[in-house]
Amino acid sequence: MSDNLHQLRCFGCGTRISGAEAAADFRCAQCGDLFEVEYPGWLERTGFDRPNPGALKWLWRERRCSSEALDHSGVWRFRELLPILENFGNAVTLREGNTPLYHLPRAARALGIDQLFAKHQGMNPTGSFKDTGMTAALSVARERGFEWVACASTGNTSAAMAAYAARAGMRSLVLIPEGKIAWGKLSQAMDYGAVTCQLQTDFDGCVRVLAEIVRSSPVYLLNSVNPYRLEGQKTPALEIAEAFDWNVPDHLIVPGGNLANSSALGKGFRELKELGLVARMPRISVIQAAGANPLVRSLAESFGASLEPVQANTRASAIQIGNPASWRKAVRVLQDTNGWCIDVTEAEIAIAKAELGQEGLGCEPASAVSLAGLKKLHARGNVASGDSVVLVLTGHTLKDADYTIDFHRGTLLTEEERAGAEDLVASLRRNALTVEASAAAVLAAVKGLCA
Ligand code: F0G
């Protein structure tokens, strides 16, 4: 018996195809839009394939005590909601997911929002949320017999893909924009044995080159245009709902780059609601860097009807993306949930990241946009003090240690960027001291700082 219950539906024109019929670039042959995974059996209210909410909640909890490898994955523990493989035994897992949901007491106090949490997706095996999507899509690639997988990346996708490919004994090809990704991520791709090509272009340029390669070579594309990626990336929604005892927070705040993650989390919550596992969806808001804000502009200029690519420029290199592939899906999530899409400046990102650091929660700059965005939404009155809020932190702090060190040394932000926030920035900086190797000198330095 096959575990596979899915088909693909074009997000633009609604054309339905089987998984095996998808083109190498995952674009619809009719209209060029992206596909979404759907499970036709779920639509029949009394059908055999429609999951039973009560039974699932019990089963997923039971699996936490299971000794089966698949049950140790925070993605495959929920496999009834992602029946995309012929055989779940083909799943390639590094025990992804099961990430912590931390309370943020300092930020909660500062904002007057008591119920403030961070879902730290940086606590995945390769240090970013990409692992949840990669276990899903790479497993499909392996099951379909591909030898090579490939992605264009701002760094985290490539790290995740390289790791899962290595695990599966497959070859991987990484295209990254030269000089525009953090060293931590580049080192991972190398370590996991990917063929890593640095191209003299930006992320959007890498995407264009890769699209040509997959059309002419037997390489399986693992960018987030691959709809199976989103099936894995929707599972943090399930974890959050489970942690809230099958309720949902009032707000979920997500960084936006290529816009797959916000789309995936929206899909996760939508399916939970449709299947009767939760009663409502959270309001999902997407935060972009001001220098890479094509979705913010699209909503302001055309209410999300069209998107004009921008030349992206931000130090939050993970989200330095000017032509996001999944923007239509993200617009639907914003519309379905009445969420907001706003942007934040370089200084706001750096400050939010340092504030999270003070909570003992490091993250990479692209993750900190969620706290920076929350502060803005709260100031605008979009988020009320009594609301419950979950921020999605997408990447681990060690991914981009250079950024952190530059901030604390005072070399990250220009004077212009710091303007108006000099005191706050100064109060958050904790530069390392160079001290003579004696106890007296160290104690004097400590005294000097505490004075
Ligand atoms: N945060 C981090 C740490 C990321 O690496 C990314 C995307 C995002 C947020 C944005 O997520 O693209 O789904 O909206 N990184 C991709 C990469 C593009 O290649 O690693 P998104």
PDB file of C-alpha atoms and ligand atoms in Angstrom, residues 127-130 151-159 175-176 185 203 223-224 229 233 254-263 286 288 317-321 324 326 364-367 369 392-396 399, ligand 1:
ATOM      1  CA  GLY A 127      20.835  25.840  12.190  1.00  0.00           C
ATOM      2  CA  SER A 128      17.871  27.109  10.209  1.00  0.00           C
ATOM      3  CA  PHE A 129      14.206  26.469   9.425  1.00  0.00           C
ATOM      4  CA  LYS A 130      15.241  25.149   6.006  1.00  0.00           C
ATOM      5  CA  CYS A 151      19.574  25.025  -5.223  1.00  0.00           C
ATOM      6  CA  ALA A 152      20.320  28.722  -5.509  1.00  0.00           C
ATOM      7  CA  SER A 153      20.636  30.192  -2.065  1.00  0.00           C
ATOM      8  CA  THR A 154      21.434  33.059   0.248  1.00  0.00           C
ATOM      9  CA  GLY A 155      23.139  30.374   2.338  1.00  0.00           C
ATOM     10  CA  ASN A 156      20.771  28.488   4.587  1.00  0.00           C
ATOM     11  CA  THR A 157      19.015  26.470   1.907  1.00  0.00           C
ATOM     12  CA  SER A 158      22.373  25.380   0.569  1.00  0.00           C
ATOM     13  CA  ALA A 159      23.596  24.340   4.028  1.00  0.00           C
ATOM     14  CA  LEU A 175      24.759  28.326  -6.529  1.00  0.00           C
ATOM     15  CA  ILE A 176      25.394  31.279  -4.252  1.00  0.00           C
ATOM     16  CA  LYS A 185      26.647  28.992   5.794  1.00  0.00           C
ATOM     17  CA  PHE A 203      20.452  35.632  -5.353  1.00  0.00           C
ATOM     18  CA  ASN A 223      14.550  25.829  -4.090  1.00  0.00           C
ATOM     19  CA  SER A 224      11.266  26.708  -2.444  1.00  0.00           C
ATOM     20  CA  ARG A 229       9.623  22.114   0.658  1.00  0.00           C
ATOM     21  CA  GLN A 233       8.033  24.007   6.434  1.00  0.00           C
ATOM     22  CA  VAL A 254       7.567  35.840  10.171  1.00  0.00           C
ATOM     23  CA  PRO A 255      10.581  37.236   8.297  1.00  0.00           C
ATOM     24  CA  GLY A 256      10.039  37.492   4.549  1.00  0.00           C
ATOM     25  CA  GLY A 257      12.633  36.881   1.825  1.00  0.00           C
ATOM     26  CA  ASN A 258      11.651  34.537  -0.983  1.00  0.00           C
ATOM     27  CA  LEU A 259       8.311  34.316   0.898  1.00  0.00           C
ATOM     28  CA  ALA A 260       8.021  30.542   1.069  1.00  0.00           C
ATOM     29  CA  ASN A 261       8.170  30.290   4.833  1.00  0.00           C
ATOM     30  CA  SER A 262       5.253  32.625   5.486  1.00  0.00           C
ATOM     31  CA  SER A 263       3.330  30.773   2.755  1.00  0.00           C
ATOM     32  CA  VAL A 286       5.439  39.274   7.220  1.00  0.00           C
ATOM     33  CA  GLN A 288      10.940  42.515   5.290  1.00  0.00           C
ATOM     34  CA  SER A 317      21.910  38.658   3.784  1.00  0.00           C
ATOM     35  CA  ALA A 318      19.502  35.721   4.124  1.00  0.00           C
ATOM     36  CA  ILE A 319      16.626  37.939   3.009  1.00  0.00           C
ATOM     37  CA  GLN A 320      18.479  39.994   0.420  1.00  0.00           C
ATOM     38  CA  ILE A 321      16.014  39.000  -2.274  1.00  0.00           C
ATOM     39  CA  PRO A 324      10.553  36.598  -4.357  1.00  0.00           C
ATOM     40  CA  SER A 326       6.329  32.751  -3.573  1.00  0.00           C
ATOM     41  CA  GLU A 364      20.836  35.662  12.694  1.00  0.00           C
ATOM     42  CA  PRO A 365      19.920  39.156  11.503  1.00  0.00           C
ATOM     43  CA  ALA A 366      17.229  37.951   9.091  1.00  0.00           C
ATOM     44  CA  SER A 367      15.447  36.395  12.071  1.00  0.00           C
ATOM     45  CA  VAL A 369      13.302  41.356  11.733  1.00  0.00           C
ATOM     46  CA  VAL A 392       9.515  33.017  14.196  1.00  0.00           C
ATOM     47  CA  LEU A 393      13.306  33.050  14.547  1.00  0.00           C
ATOM     48  CA  THR A 394      14.576  31.460  11.395  1.00  0.00           C
ATOM     49  CA  GLY A 395      18.338  31.036  11.827  1.00  0.00           C
ATOM     50  CA  HIS A 396      21.027  30.393  14.442  1.00  0.00           C
ATOM     51  CA  LYS A 399      25.472  31.474  11.015  1.00  0.00           C
TER      52      LYS A 399
HETATM   53  N1  F0G B   1      15.409  33.850   7.534  1.00  0.00           N
HETATM   54  C1  F0G B   1      16.485  33.142   7.155  1.00  0.00           C
HETATM   55  C2  F0G B   1      17.526  32.859   8.179  1.00  0.00           C
HETATM   56  C3  F0G B   1      16.591  32.674   5.822  1.00  0.00           C
HETATM   57  O1  F0G B   1      17.668  31.973   5.471  1.00  0.00           O
HETATM   58  C4  F0G B   1      15.588  33.005   4.891  1.00  0.00           C
HETATM   59  C5  F0G B   1      15.686  32.575   3.502  1.00  0.00           C
HETATM   60  C6  F0G B   1      14.484  33.733   5.361  1.00  0.00           C
HETATM   61  C7  F0G B   1      14.431  34.143   6.671  1.00  0.00           C
HETATM   62  C8  F0G B   1      13.350  34.072   4.465  1.00  0.00           C
HETATM   63  O2  F0G B   1      12.537  32.971   4.239  1.00  0.00           O
HETATM   64  O3  F0G B   1      12.697  33.030   1.786  1.00  0.00           O
HETATM   65  O4  F0G B   1      11.002  31.631   2.906  1.00  0.00           O
HETATM   66  O5  F0G B   1      10.795  34.109   2.939  1.00  0.00           O
HETATM   67  N2  F0G B   1      16.709  32.037   2.993  1.00  0.00           N
HETATM   68  C9  F0G B   1      16.788  31.438   1.658  1.00  0.00           C
HETATM   69  C10 F0G B   1      18.079  30.693   1.452  1.00  0.00           C
HETATM   70  C11 F0G B   1      16.315  32.246   0.558  1.00  0.00           C
HETATM   71  O6  F0G B   1      18.521  30.536   0.293  1.00  0.00           O
HETATM   72  O7  F0G B   1      18.630  30.200   2.419  1.00  0.00           O
HETATM   73  P1  F0G B   1      11.686  32.925   2.877  1.00  0.00           P
END
